[in-house]
């Protein structure tokens, strides 16, 4: 399965008060997002399905991929393109069995061992992080650095998506280390102009890939 995962935007309604999931997704898509992941822990299931259906329709209009975080039931209910599960969520092999072979399955895997297992369990891509310090407290001990991207990308065949503290300045480092794409929340959804932030991120990732291709040619 060939996936375009370059600019991977995770929605968050708490980062920018007054900007809901749909608005954030729409503006990110207008800026060139390749993937929208809906991530929400507190919304009731009925509303979640309705919101996800709107975002899925937007993604199809823009030719982007729509992924639901964690909630396999919601992804199936509204026919999402795929689902993403973390280490504390439903096991990847169970998620694959439930969604079937045609849907996209993403799996979080912060280590090489977990990445290999995710691939064996049917992941179409692996989310690797956290790469850089992220969040309000900037926990330096949790950051793995880009070396983990290089290690995982050389060991698995599925594409990997870097996540954790990524912004326009350090995204190229992730691409150079082997990431197929960069997943961000704050750098785009939390920006004053989501559309422009998404466009800028998409451009720096394209430029990084172009430099990499020139270096390999």
mmCIF file with all atom_site columns, C-alpha atoms in Angstrom:
data_model
loop_
_atom_site.group_PDB
_atom_site.id
_atom_site.type_symbol
_atom_site.label_atom_id
_atom_site.label_alt_id
_atom_site.label_comp_id
_atom_site.label_asym_id
_atom_site.label_entity_id
_atom_site.label_seq_id
_atom_site.pdbx_PDB_ins_code
_atom_site.Cartn_x
_atom_site.Cartn_y
_atom_site.Cartn_z
_atom_site.occupancy
_atom_site.B_iso_or_equiv
_atom_site.pdbx_formal_charge
_atom_site.auth_seq_id
_atom_site.auth_comp_id
_atom_site.auth_asym_id
_atom_site.auth_atom_id
_atom_site.pdbx_PDB_model_num
ATOM 1   C CA . UNK A 1 1   ? 0.000   0.000  0.000  1.00 0.00 ? 1   UNK A CA 1
ATOM 2   C CA . UNK A 1 2   ? 1.427   3.376  -1.030 1.00 0.00 ? 2   UNK A CA 1
ATOM 3   C CA . UNK A 1 3   ? 0.612   6.116  1.453  1.00 0.00 ? 3   UNK A CA 1
ATOM 4   C CA . UNK A 1 4   ? 1.370   9.836  1.291  1.00 0.00 ? 4   UNK A CA 1
ATOM 5   C CA . UNK A 1 5   ? 2.059   10.686 4.914  1.00 0.00 ? 5   UNK A CA 1
ATOM 6   C CA . UNK A 1 6   ? 4.242   13.789 4.495  1.00 0.00 ? 6   UNK A CA 1
ATOM 7   C CA . UNK A 1 7   ? 2.168   16.379 6.362  1.00 0.00 ? 7   UNK A CA 1
ATOM 8   C CA . UNK A 1 8   ? 0.279   14.549 9.085  1.00 0.00 ? 8   UNK A CA 1
ATOM 9   C CA . UNK A 1 9   ? -1.930  16.812 11.208 1.00 0.00 ? 9   UNK A CA 1
ATOM 10  C CA . UNK A 1 10  ? -3.510  15.709 14.476 1.00 0.00 ? 10  UNK A CA 1
ATOM 11  C CA . UNK A 1 11  ? -6.545  17.734 15.503 1.00 0.00 ? 11  UNK A CA 1
ATOM 12  C CA . UNK A 1 12  ? -6.909  19.047 19.031 1.00 0.00 ? 12  UNK A CA 1
ATOM 13  C CA . UNK A 1 13  ? -9.771  21.229 20.205 1.00 0.00 ? 13  UNK A CA 1
ATOM 14  C CA . UNK A 1 14  ? -7.998  22.263 23.439 1.00 0.00 ? 14  UNK A CA 1
ATOM 15  C CA . UNK A 1 15  ? -4.896  23.900 21.972 1.00 0.00 ? 15  UNK A CA 1
ATOM 16  C CA . UNK A 1 16  ? -6.724  26.784 20.305 1.00 0.00 ? 16  UNK A CA 1
ATOM 17  C CA . UNK A 1 17  ? -9.937  27.740 22.172 1.00 0.00 ? 17  UNK A CA 1
ATOM 18  C CA . UNK A 1 18  ? -12.724 28.538 19.743 1.00 0.00 ? 18  UNK A CA 1
ATOM 19  C CA . UNK A 1 19  ? -11.242 26.383 16.980 1.00 0.00 ? 19  UNK A CA 1
ATOM 20  C CA . UNK A 1 20  ? -12.974 23.014 16.895 1.00 0.00 ? 20  UNK A CA 1
ATOM 21  C CA . UNK A 1 21  ? -11.848 19.789 15.206 1.00 0.00 ? 21  UNK A CA 1
ATOM 22  C CA . UNK A 1 22  ? -13.702 20.509 11.974 1.00 0.00 ? 22  UNK A CA 1
ATOM 23  C CA . UNK A 1 23  ? -12.357 24.027 11.597 1.00 0.00 ? 23  UNK A CA 1
ATOM 24  C CA . UNK A 1 24  ? -8.816  22.922 12.370 1.00 0.00 ? 24  UNK A CA 1
ATOM 25  C CA . UNK A 1 25  ? -9.040  20.046 9.903  1.00 0.00 ? 25  UNK A CA 1
ATOM 26  C CA . UNK A 1 26  ? -10.559 22.201 7.157  1.00 0.00 ? 26  UNK A CA 1
ATOM 27  C CA . UNK A 1 27  ? -7.878  24.882 7.435  1.00 0.00 ? 27  UNK A CA 1
ATOM 28  C CA . UNK A 1 28  ? -5.079  22.311 7.599  1.00 0.00 ? 28  UNK A CA 1
ATOM 29  C CA . UNK A 1 29  ? -6.427  20.646 4.461  1.00 0.00 ? 29  UNK A CA 1
ATOM 30  C CA . UNK A 1 30  ? -6.605  23.999 2.711  1.00 0.00 ? 30  UNK A CA 1
ATOM 31  C CA . UNK A 1 31  ? -2.928  24.397 3.575  1.00 0.00 ? 31  UNK A CA 1
ATOM 32  C CA . UNK A 1 32  ? -2.010  21.052 2.048  1.00 0.00 ? 32  UNK A CA 1
ATOM 33  C CA . UNK A 1 33  ? -2.261  18.439 4.814  1.00 0.00 ? 33  UNK A CA 1
ATOM 34  C CA . UNK A 1 34  ? -1.910  14.885 3.529  1.00 0.00 ? 34  UNK A CA 1
ATOM 35  C CA . UNK A 1 35  ? -3.370  13.209 6.620  1.00 0.00 ? 35  UNK A CA 1
ATOM 36  C CA . UNK A 1 36  ? -5.802  14.326 9.291  1.00 0.00 ? 36  UNK A CA 1
ATOM 37  C CA . UNK A 1 37  ? -5.958  12.323 12.491 1.00 0.00 ? 37  UNK A CA 1
ATOM 38  C CA . UNK A 1 38  ? -8.922  12.936 14.805 1.00 0.00 ? 38  UNK A CA 1
ATOM 39  C CA . UNK A 1 39  ? -7.778  12.642 18.416 1.00 0.00 ? 39  UNK A CA 1
ATOM 40  C CA . UNK A 1 40  ? -10.330 13.203 21.168 1.00 0.00 ? 40  UNK A CA 1
ATOM 41  C CA . UNK A 1 41  ? -10.689 11.570 24.581 1.00 0.00 ? 41  UNK A CA 1
ATOM 42  C CA . UNK A 1 42  ? -13.699 13.340 26.060 1.00 0.00 ? 42  UNK A CA 1
ATOM 43  C CA . UNK A 1 43  ? -16.384 13.630 23.373 1.00 0.00 ? 43  UNK A CA 1
ATOM 44  C CA . UNK A 1 44  ? -19.393 11.310 23.534 1.00 0.00 ? 44  UNK A CA 1
ATOM 45  C CA . UNK A 1 45  ? -19.481 8.602  20.896 1.00 0.00 ? 45  UNK A CA 1
ATOM 46  C CA . UNK A 1 46  ? -22.498 9.870  18.981 1.00 0.00 ? 46  UNK A CA 1
ATOM 47  C CA . UNK A 1 47  ? -21.040 13.343 18.528 1.00 0.00 ? 47  UNK A CA 1
ATOM 48  C CA . UNK A 1 48  ? -17.641 11.864 17.709 1.00 0.00 ? 48  UNK A CA 1
ATOM 49  C CA . UNK A 1 49  ? -19.138 9.880  14.837 1.00 0.00 ? 49  UNK A CA 1
ATOM 50  C CA . UNK A 1 50  ? -20.896 12.960 13.465 1.00 0.00 ? 50  UNK A CA 1
ATOM 51  C CA . UNK A 1 51  ? -17.776 15.122 13.675 1.00 0.00 ? 51  UNK A CA 1
ATOM 52  C CA . UNK A 1 52  ? -15.595 12.418 12.134 1.00 0.00 ? 52  UNK A CA 1
ATOM 53  C CA . UNK A 1 53  ? -18.005 12.005 9.235  1.00 0.00 ? 53  UNK A CA 1
ATOM 54  C CA . UNK A 1 54  ? -17.710 15.705 8.429  1.00 0.00 ? 54  UNK A CA 1
ATOM 55  C CA . UNK A 1 55  ? -13.908 15.536 8.538  1.00 0.00 ? 55  UNK A CA 1
ATOM 56  C CA . UNK A 1 56  ? -13.848 12.346 6.464  1.00 0.00 ? 56  UNK A CA 1
ATOM 57  C CA . UNK A 1 57  ? -15.932 14.070 3.797  1.00 0.00 ? 57  UNK A CA 1
ATOM 58  C CA . UNK A 1 58  ? -13.531 17.034 3.828  1.00 0.00 ? 58  UNK A CA 1
ATOM 59  C CA . UNK A 1 59  ? -10.544 14.721 3.477  1.00 0.00 ? 59  UNK A CA 1
ATOM 60  C CA . UNK A 1 60  ? -12.094 13.040 0.472  1.00 0.00 ? 60  UNK A CA 1
ATOM 61  C CA . UNK A 1 61  ? -12.706 16.429 -1.131 1.00 0.00 ? 61  UNK A CA 1
ATOM 62  C CA . UNK A 1 62  ? -9.019  17.275 -0.705 1.00 0.00 ? 62  UNK A CA 1
ATOM 63  C CA . UNK A 1 63  ? -7.677  13.828 -1.530 1.00 0.00 ? 63  UNK A CA 1
ATOM 64  C CA . UNK A 1 64  ? -6.282  13.376 1.969  1.00 0.00 ? 64  UNK A CA 1
ATOM 65  C CA . UNK A 1 65  ? -6.333  10.437 4.378  1.00 0.00 ? 65  UNK A CA 1
ATOM 66  C CA . UNK A 1 66  ? -8.552  10.467 7.465  1.00 0.00 ? 66  UNK A CA 1
ATOM 67  C CA . UNK A 1 67  ? -7.476  8.500  10.536 1.00 0.00 ? 67  UNK A CA 1
ATOM 68  C CA . UNK A 1 68  ? -9.325  8.064  13.824 1.00 0.00 ? 68  UNK A CA 1
ATOM 69  C CA . UNK A 1 69  ? -7.116  7.781  16.879 1.00 0.00 ? 69  UNK A CA 1
ATOM 70  C CA . UNK A 1 70  ? -7.772  4.829  19.196 1.00 0.00 ? 70  UNK A CA 1
ATOM 71  C CA . UNK A 1 71  ? -11.521 4.431  18.567 1.00 0.00 ? 71  UNK A CA 1
ATOM 72  C CA . UNK A 1 72  ? -11.863 1.474  16.222 1.00 0.00 ? 72  UNK A CA 1
ATOM 73  C CA . UNK A 1 73  ? -15.624 1.467  16.783 1.00 0.00 ? 73  UNK A CA 1
ATOM 74  C CA . UNK A 1 74  ? -15.944 5.072  15.617 1.00 0.00 ? 74  UNK A CA 1
ATOM 75  C CA . UNK A 1 75  ? -13.710 4.462  12.598 1.00 0.00 ? 75  UNK A CA 1
ATOM 76  C CA . UNK A 1 76  ? -15.870 1.534  11.537 1.00 0.00 ? 76  UNK A CA 1
ATOM 77  C CA . UNK A 1 77  ? -19.151 3.309  12.250 1.00 0.00 ? 77  UNK A CA 1
ATOM 78  C CA . UNK A 1 78  ? -18.411 6.221  9.915  1.00 0.00 ? 78  UNK A CA 1
ATOM 79  C CA . UNK A 1 79  ? -16.188 4.367  7.424  1.00 0.00 ? 79  UNK A CA 1
ATOM 80  C CA . UNK A 1 80  ? -12.942 6.207  8.122  1.00 0.00 ? 80  UNK A CA 1
ATOM 81  C CA . UNK A 1 81  ? -9.920  5.569  5.939  1.00 0.00 ? 81  UNK A CA 1
ATOM 82  C CA . UNK A 1 82  ? -8.166  4.056  8.915  1.00 0.00 ? 82  UNK A CA 1
ATOM 83  C CA . UNK A 1 83  ? -7.377  3.966  12.606 1.00 0.00 ? 83  UNK A CA 1
ATOM 84  C CA . UNK A 1 84  ? -4.303  4.629  14.724 1.00 0.00 ? 84  UNK A CA 1
ATOM 85  C CA . UNK A 1 85  ? -3.645  2.753  17.948 1.00 0.00 ? 85  UNK A CA 1
ATOM 86  C CA . UNK A 1 86  ? -1.083  3.384  20.661 1.00 0.00 ? 86  UNK A CA 1
ATOM 87  C CA . UNK A 1 87  ? 0.660   1.007  23.001 1.00 0.00 ? 87  UNK A CA 1
ATOM 88  C CA . UNK A 1 88  ? -2.048  1.466  25.633 1.00 0.00 ? 88  UNK A CA 1
ATOM 89  C CA . UNK A 1 89  ? -4.927  1.120  23.156 1.00 0.00 ? 89  UNK A CA 1
ATOM 90  C CA . UNK A 1 90  ? -6.324  -1.943 21.431 1.00 0.00 ? 90  UNK A CA 1
ATOM 91  C CA . UNK A 1 91  ? -3.635  -4.388 20.327 1.00 0.00 ? 91  UNK A CA 1
ATOM 92  C CA . UNK A 1 92  ? -2.613  -3.826 16.711 1.00 0.00 ? 92  UNK A CA 1
ATOM 93  C CA . UNK A 1 93  ? -3.347  -7.384 15.582 1.00 0.00 ? 93  UNK A CA 1
ATOM 94  C CA . UNK A 1 94  ? -6.865  -7.165 17.024 1.00 0.00 ? 94  UNK A CA 1
ATOM 95  C CA . UNK A 1 95  ? -7.433  -3.771 15.408 1.00 0.00 ? 95  UNK A CA 1
ATOM 96  C CA . UNK A 1 96  ? -6.314  -5.190 12.061 1.00 0.00 ? 96  UNK A CA 1
ATOM 97  C CA . UNK A 1 97  ? -8.705  -8.094 12.379 1.00 0.00 ? 97  UNK A CA 1
ATOM 98  C CA . UNK A 1 98  ? -11.602 -5.753 13.130 1.00 0.00 ? 98  UNK A CA 1
ATOM 99  C CA . UNK A 1 99  ? -10.969 -3.172 10.407 1.00 0.00 ? 99  UNK A CA 1
ATOM 100 C CA . UNK A 1 100 ? -10.046 -5.718 7.736  1.00 0.00 ? 100 UNK A CA 1
ATOM 101 C CA . UNK A 1 101 ? -7.242  -5.683 5.182  1.00 0.00 ? 101 UNK A CA 1
ATOM 102 C CA . UNK A 1 102 ? -8.347  -2.646 3.180  1.00 0.00 ? 102 UNK A CA 1
ATOM 103 C CA . UNK A 1 103 ? -8.364  -0.004 5.910  1.00 0.00 ? 103 UNK A CA 1
ATOM 104 C CA . UNK A 1 104 ? -5.207  1.797  7.015  1.00 0.00 ? 104 UNK A CA 1
ATOM 105 C CA . UNK A 1 105 ? -3.711  0.819  10.359 1.00 0.00 ? 105 UNK A CA 1
ATOM 106 C CA . UNK A 1 106 ? -1.200  3.053  12.094 1.00 0.00 ? 106 UNK A CA 1
ATOM 107 C CA . UNK A 1 107 ? 0.557   1.979  15.276 1.00 0.00 ? 107 UNK A CA 1
ATOM 108 C CA . UNK A 1 108 ? 2.621   3.986  17.761 1.00 0.00 ? 108 UNK A CA 1
ATOM 109 C CA . UNK A 1 109 ? 5.975   2.377  18.483 1.00 0.00 ? 109 UNK A CA 1
ATOM 110 C CA . UNK A 1 110 ? 8.688   4.236  20.328 1.00 0.00 ? 110 UNK A CA 1
ATOM 111 C CA . UNK A 1 111 ? 11.316  1.502  20.068 1.00 0.00 ? 111 UNK A CA 1
ATOM 112 C CA . UNK A 1 112 ? 12.749  -0.753 17.383 1.00 0.00 ? 112 UNK A CA 1
ATOM 113 C CA . UNK A 1 113 ? 11.315  -3.854 19.043 1.00 0.00 ? 113 UNK A CA 1
ATOM 114 C CA . UNK A 1 114 ? 7.816   -2.373 19.140 1.00 0.00 ? 114 UNK A CA 1
ATOM 115 C CA . UNK A 1 115 ? 8.109   -1.136 15.564 1.00 0.00 ? 115 UNK A CA 1
ATOM 116 C CA . UNK A 1 116 ? 8.989   -4.617 14.325 1.00 0.00 ? 116 UNK A CA 1
ATOM 117 C CA . UNK A 1 117 ? 6.061   -6.072 16.235 1.00 0.00 ? 117 UNK A CA 1
ATOM 118 C CA . UNK A 1 118 ? 3.700   -3.417 14.849 1.00 0.00 ? 118 UNK A CA 1
ATOM 119 C CA . UNK A 1 119 ? 4.789   -4.302 11.328 1.00 0.00 ? 119 UNK A CA 1
ATOM 120 C CA . UNK A 1 120 ? 4.292   -8.012 12.014 1.00 0.00 ? 120 UNK A CA 1
ATOM 121 C CA . UNK A 1 121 ? 0.843   -7.294 13.457 1.00 0.00 ? 121 UNK A CA 1
ATOM 122 C CA . UNK A 1 122 ? -0.297  -5.606 10.251 1.00 0.00 ? 122 UNK A CA 1
ATOM 123 C CA . UNK A 1 123 ? 0.573   -1.916 10.600 1.00 0.00 ? 123 UNK A CA 1
ATOM 124 C CA . UNK A 1 124 ? 0.603   0.071  7.362  1.00 0.00 ? 124 UNK A CA 1
ATOM 125 C CA . UNK A 1 125 ? 2.765   2.723  9.005  1.00 0.00 ? 125 UNK A CA 1
ATOM 126 C CA . UNK A 1 126 ? 4.436   3.203  12.370 1.00 0.00 ? 126 UNK A CA 1
ATOM 127 C CA . UNK A 1 127 ? 4.389   6.399  14.424 1.00 0.00 ? 127 UNK A CA 1
ATOM 128 C CA . UNK A 1 128 ? 7.731   6.862  16.164 1.00 0.00 ? 128 UNK A CA 1
ATOM 129 C CA . UNK A 1 129 ? 8.346   9.315  18.994 1.00 0.00 ? 129 UNK A CA 1
ATOM 130 C CA . UNK A 1 130 ? 8.679   11.341 20.914 1.00 0.00 ? 130 UNK A CA 1
ATOM 131 C CA . UNK A 1 131 ? 11.489  12.770 18.839 1.00 0.00 ? 131 UNK A CA 1
ATOM 132 C CA . UNK A 1 132 ? 11.935  16.190 20.431 1.00 0.00 ? 132 UNK A CA 1
ATOM 133 C CA . UNK A 1 133 ? 10.804  17.580 23.801 1.00 0.00 ? 133 UNK A CA 1
ATOM 134 C CA . UNK A 1 134 ? 7.116   18.429 23.624 1.00 0.00 ? 134 UNK A CA 1
ATOM 135 C CA . UNK A 1 135 ? 4.357   19.785 25.802 1.00 0.00 ? 135 UNK A CA 1
ATOM 136 C CA . UNK A 1 136 ? 4.341   22.544 28.348 1.00 0.00 ? 136 UNK A CA 1
ATOM 137 C CA . UNK A 1 137 ? 6.946   20.927 30.613 1.00 0.00 ? 137 UNK A CA 1
ATOM 138 C CA . UNK A 1 138 ? 9.344   19.982 27.787 1.00 0.00 ? 138 UNK A CA 1
ATOM 139 C CA . UNK A 1 139 ? 10.484  16.716 29.349 1.00 0.00 ? 139 UNK A CA 1
ATOM 140 C CA . UNK A 1 140 ? 13.991  16.307 27.939 1.00 0.00 ? 140 UNK A CA 1
ATOM 141 C CA . UNK A 1 141 ? 14.304  12.765 29.267 1.00 0.00 ? 141 UNK A CA 1
ATOM 142 C CA . UNK A 1 142 ? 11.379  11.564 27.154 1.00 0.00 ? 142 UNK A CA 1
ATOM 143 C CA . UNK A 1 143 ? 12.814  12.830 23.869 1.00 0.00 ? 143 UNK A CA 1
ATOM 144 C CA . UNK A 1 144 ? 14.504  10.134 21.785 1.00 0.00 ? 144 UNK A CA 1
ATOM 145 C CA . UNK A 1 145 ? 16.101  12.271 19.086 1.00 0.00 ? 145 UNK A CA 1
ATOM 146 C CA . UNK A 1 146 ? 16.243  11.535 15.375 1.00 0.00 ? 146 UNK A CA 1
ATOM 147 C CA . UNK A 1 147 ? 18.518  8.513  15.772 1.00 0.00 ? 147 UNK A CA 1
ATOM 148 C CA . UNK A 1 148 ? 15.516  6.343  16.638 1.00 0.00 ? 148 UNK A CA 1
ATOM 149 C CA . UNK A 1 149 ? 13.992  7.298  13.276 1.00 0.00 ? 149 UNK A CA 1
ATOM 150 C CA . UNK A 1 150 ? 17.109  6.190  11.462 1.00 0.00 ? 150 UNK A CA 1
ATOM 151 C CA . UNK A 1 151 ? 17.221  2.929  13.417 1.00 0.00 ? 151 UNK A CA 1
ATOM 152 C CA . UNK A 1 152 ? 13.561  2.059  12.838 1.00 0.00 ? 152 UNK A CA 1
ATOM 153 C CA . UNK A 1 153 ? 13.432  3.148  9.184  1.00 0.00 ? 153 UNK A CA 1
ATOM 154 C CA . UNK A 1 154 ? 16.336  0.845  8.373  1.00 0.00 ? 154 UNK A CA 1
ATOM 155 C CA . UNK A 1 155 ? 14.714  -2.114 10.117 1.00 0.00 ? 155 UNK A CA 1
ATOM 156 C CA . UNK A 1 156 ? 11.095  -2.062 8.929  1.00 0.00 ? 156 UNK A CA 1
ATOM 157 C CA . UNK A 1 157 ? 9.577   -1.967 5.464  1.00 0.00 ? 157 UNK A CA 1
ATOM 158 C CA . UNK A 1 158 ? 6.506   0.103  6.293  1.00 0.00 ? 158 UNK A CA 1
ATOM 159 C CA . UNK A 1 159 ? 6.820   3.910  6.339  1.00 0.00 ? 159 UNK A CA 1
ATOM 160 C CA . UNK A 1 160 ? 7.389   5.683  9.613  1.00 0.00 ? 160 UNK A CA 1
ATOM 161 C CA . UNK A 1 161 ? 5.918   8.955  10.831 1.00 0.00 ? 161 UNK A CA 1
ATOM 162 C CA . UNK A 1 162 ? 7.875   11.076 13.294 1.00 0.00 ? 162 UNK A CA 1
ATOM 163 C CA . UNK A 1 163 ? 5.988   12.623 16.192 1.00 0.00 ? 163 UNK A CA 1
ATOM 164 C CA . UNK A 1 164 ? 6.777   14.676 19.261 1.00 0.00 ? 164 UNK A CA 1
ATOM 165 C CA . UNK A 1 165 ? 7.901   18.294 19.409 1.00 0.00 ? 165 UNK A CA 1
ATOM 166 C CA . UNK A 1 166 ? 8.088   18.628 15.631 1.00 0.00 ? 166 UNK A CA 1
ATOM 167 C CA . UNK A 1 167 ? 7.766   22.014 13.968 1.00 0.00 ? 167 UNK A CA 1
ATOM 168 C CA . UNK A 1 168 ? 8.870   23.769 10.793 1.00 0.00 ? 168 UNK A CA 1
ATOM 169 C CA . UNK A 1 169 ? 12.458  24.111 11.988 1.00 0.00 ? 169 UNK A CA 1
ATOM 170 C CA . UNK A 1 170 ? 13.177  20.490 12.876 1.00 0.00 ? 170 UNK A CA 1
ATOM 171 C CA . UNK A 1 171 ? 10.901  18.585 10.483 1.00 0.00 ? 171 UNK A CA 1
ATOM 172 C CA . UNK A 1 172 ? 13.684  18.362 7.852  1.00 0.00 ? 172 UNK A CA 1
ATOM 173 C CA . UNK A 1 173 ? 15.882  16.547 10.382 1.00 0.00 ? 173 UNK A CA 1
ATOM 174 C CA . UNK A 1 174 ? 13.206  13.867 10.702 1.00 0.00 ? 174 UNK A CA 1
ATOM 175 C CA . UNK A 1 175 ? 12.927  13.419 6.945  1.00 0.00 ? 175 UNK A CA 1
ATOM 176 C CA . UNK A 1 176 ? 16.708  13.201 6.603  1.00 0.00 ? 176 UNK A CA 1
ATOM 177 C CA . UNK A 1 177 ? 16.726  10.500 9.302  1.00 0.00 ? 177 UNK A CA 1
ATOM 178 C CA . UNK A 1 178 ? 14.273  8.324  7.377  1.00 0.00 ? 178 UNK A CA 1
ATOM 179 C CA . UNK A 1 179 ? 10.772  9.480  8.300  1.00 0.00 ? 179 UNK A CA 1
ATOM 180 C CA . UNK A 1 180 ? 8.185   9.381  5.523  1.00 0.00 ? 180 UNK A CA 1
ATOM 181 C CA . UNK A 1 181 ? 6.241   12.152 7.214  1.00 0.00 ? 181 UNK A CA 1
ATOM 182 C CA . UNK A 1 182 ? 5.910   14.335 10.300 1.00 0.00 ? 182 UNK A CA 1
ATOM 183 C CA . UNK A 1 183 ? 2.941   14.365 12.644 1.00 0.00 ? 183 UNK A CA 1
ATOM 184 C CA . UNK A 1 184 ? 2.259   17.663 14.397 1.00 0.00 ? 184 UNK A CA 1
ATOM 185 C CA . UNK A 1 185 ? -0.375  19.170 16.608 1.00 0.00 ? 185 UNK A CA 1
ATOM 186 C CA . UNK A 1 186 ? 0.733   22.474 18.143 1.00 0.00 ? 186 UNK A CA 1
ATOM 187 C CA . UNK A 1 187 ? 2.878   23.667 15.218 1.00 0.00 ? 187 UNK A CA 1
ATOM 188 C CA . UNK A 1 188 ? -0.185  23.742 12.966 1.00 0.00 ? 188 UNK A CA 1
ATOM 189 C CA . UNK A 1 189 ? -3.417  23.435 14.958 1.00 0.00 ? 189 UNK A CA 1
ATOM 190 C CA . UNK A 1 190 ? -2.070  25.782 17.630 1.00 0.00 ? 190 UNK A CA 1
ATOM 191 C CA . UNK A 1 191 ? -0.796  28.358 15.140 1.00 0.00 ? 191 UNK A CA 1
ATOM 192 C CA . UNK A 1 192 ? -2.615  31.681 14.654 1.00 0.00 ? 192 UNK A CA 1
ATOM 193 C CA . UNK A 1 193 ? -3.041  30.858 10.953 1.00 0.00 ? 193 UNK A CA 1
ATOM 194 C CA . UNK A 1 194 ? -3.568  27.101 10.587 1.00 0.00 ? 194 UNK A CA 1
ATOM 195 C CA . UNK A 1 195 ? -3.772  27.234 6.809  1.00 0.00 ? 195 UNK A CA 1
ATOM 196 C CA . UNK A 1 196 ? -0.438  29.030 6.450  1.00 0.00 ? 196 UNK A CA 1
ATOM 197 C CA . UNK A 1 197 ? 1.256   26.888 9.085  1.00 0.00 ? 197 UNK A CA 1
ATOM 198 C CA . UNK A 1 198 ? 0.177   23.711 7.262  1.00 0.00 ? 198 UNK A CA 1
ATOM 199 C CA . UNK A 1 199 ? 1.357   25.127 3.943  1.00 0.00 ? 199 UNK A CA 1
ATOM 200 C CA . UNK A 1 200 ? 4.735   26.078 5.431  1.00 0.00 ? 200 UNK A CA 1
ATOM 201 C CA . UNK A 1 201 ? 5.198   22.636 6.979  1.00 0.00 ? 201 UNK A CA 1
ATOM 202 C CA . UNK A 1 202 ? 4.250   20.906 3.731  1.00 0.00 ? 202 UNK A CA 1
ATOM 203 C CA . UNK A 1 203 ? 6.816   23.025 1.877  1.00 0.00 ? 203 UNK A CA 1
ATOM 204 C CA . UNK A 1 204 ? 9.711   22.348 4.241  1.00 0.00 ? 204 UNK A CA 1
ATOM 205 C CA . UNK A 1 205 ? 8.983   18.613 4.090  1.00 0.00 ? 205 UNK A CA 1
ATOM 206 C CA . UNK A 1 206 ? 8.859   18.695 0.282  1.00 0.00 ? 206 UNK A CA 1
ATOM 207 C CA . UNK A 1 207 ? 12.145  20.597 0.223  1.00 0.00 ? 207 UNK A CA 1
ATOM 208 C CA . UNK A 1 208 ? 13.767  18.123 2.610  1.00 0.00 ? 208 UNK A CA 1
ATOM 209 C CA . UNK A 1 209 ? 12.671  15.185 0.468  1.00 0.00 ? 209 UNK A CA 1
ATOM 210 C CA . UNK A 1 210 ? 13.921  16.899 -2.668 1.00 0.00 ? 210 UNK A CA 1
ATOM 211 C CA . UNK A 1 211 ? 17.348  17.468 -1.085 1.00 0.00 ? 211 UNK A CA 1
ATOM 212 C CA . UNK A 1 212 ? 17.436  13.853 0.026  1.00 0.00 ? 212 UNK A CA 1
ATOM 213 C CA . UNK A 1 213 ? 16.596  12.616 -3.467 1.00 0.00 ? 213 UNK A CA 1
ATOM 214 C CA . UNK A 1 214 ? 19.281  14.827 -5.004 1.00 0.00 ? 214 UNK A CA 1
ATOM 215 C CA . UNK A 1 215 ? 21.799  13.437 -2.537 1.00 0.00 ? 215 UNK A CA 1
ATOM 216 C CA . UNK A 1 216 ? 20.889  9.872  -3.434 1.00 0.00 ? 216 UNK A CA 1
ATOM 217 C CA . UNK A 1 217 ? 20.851  10.401 -7.198 1.00 0.00 ? 217 UNK A CA 1
#
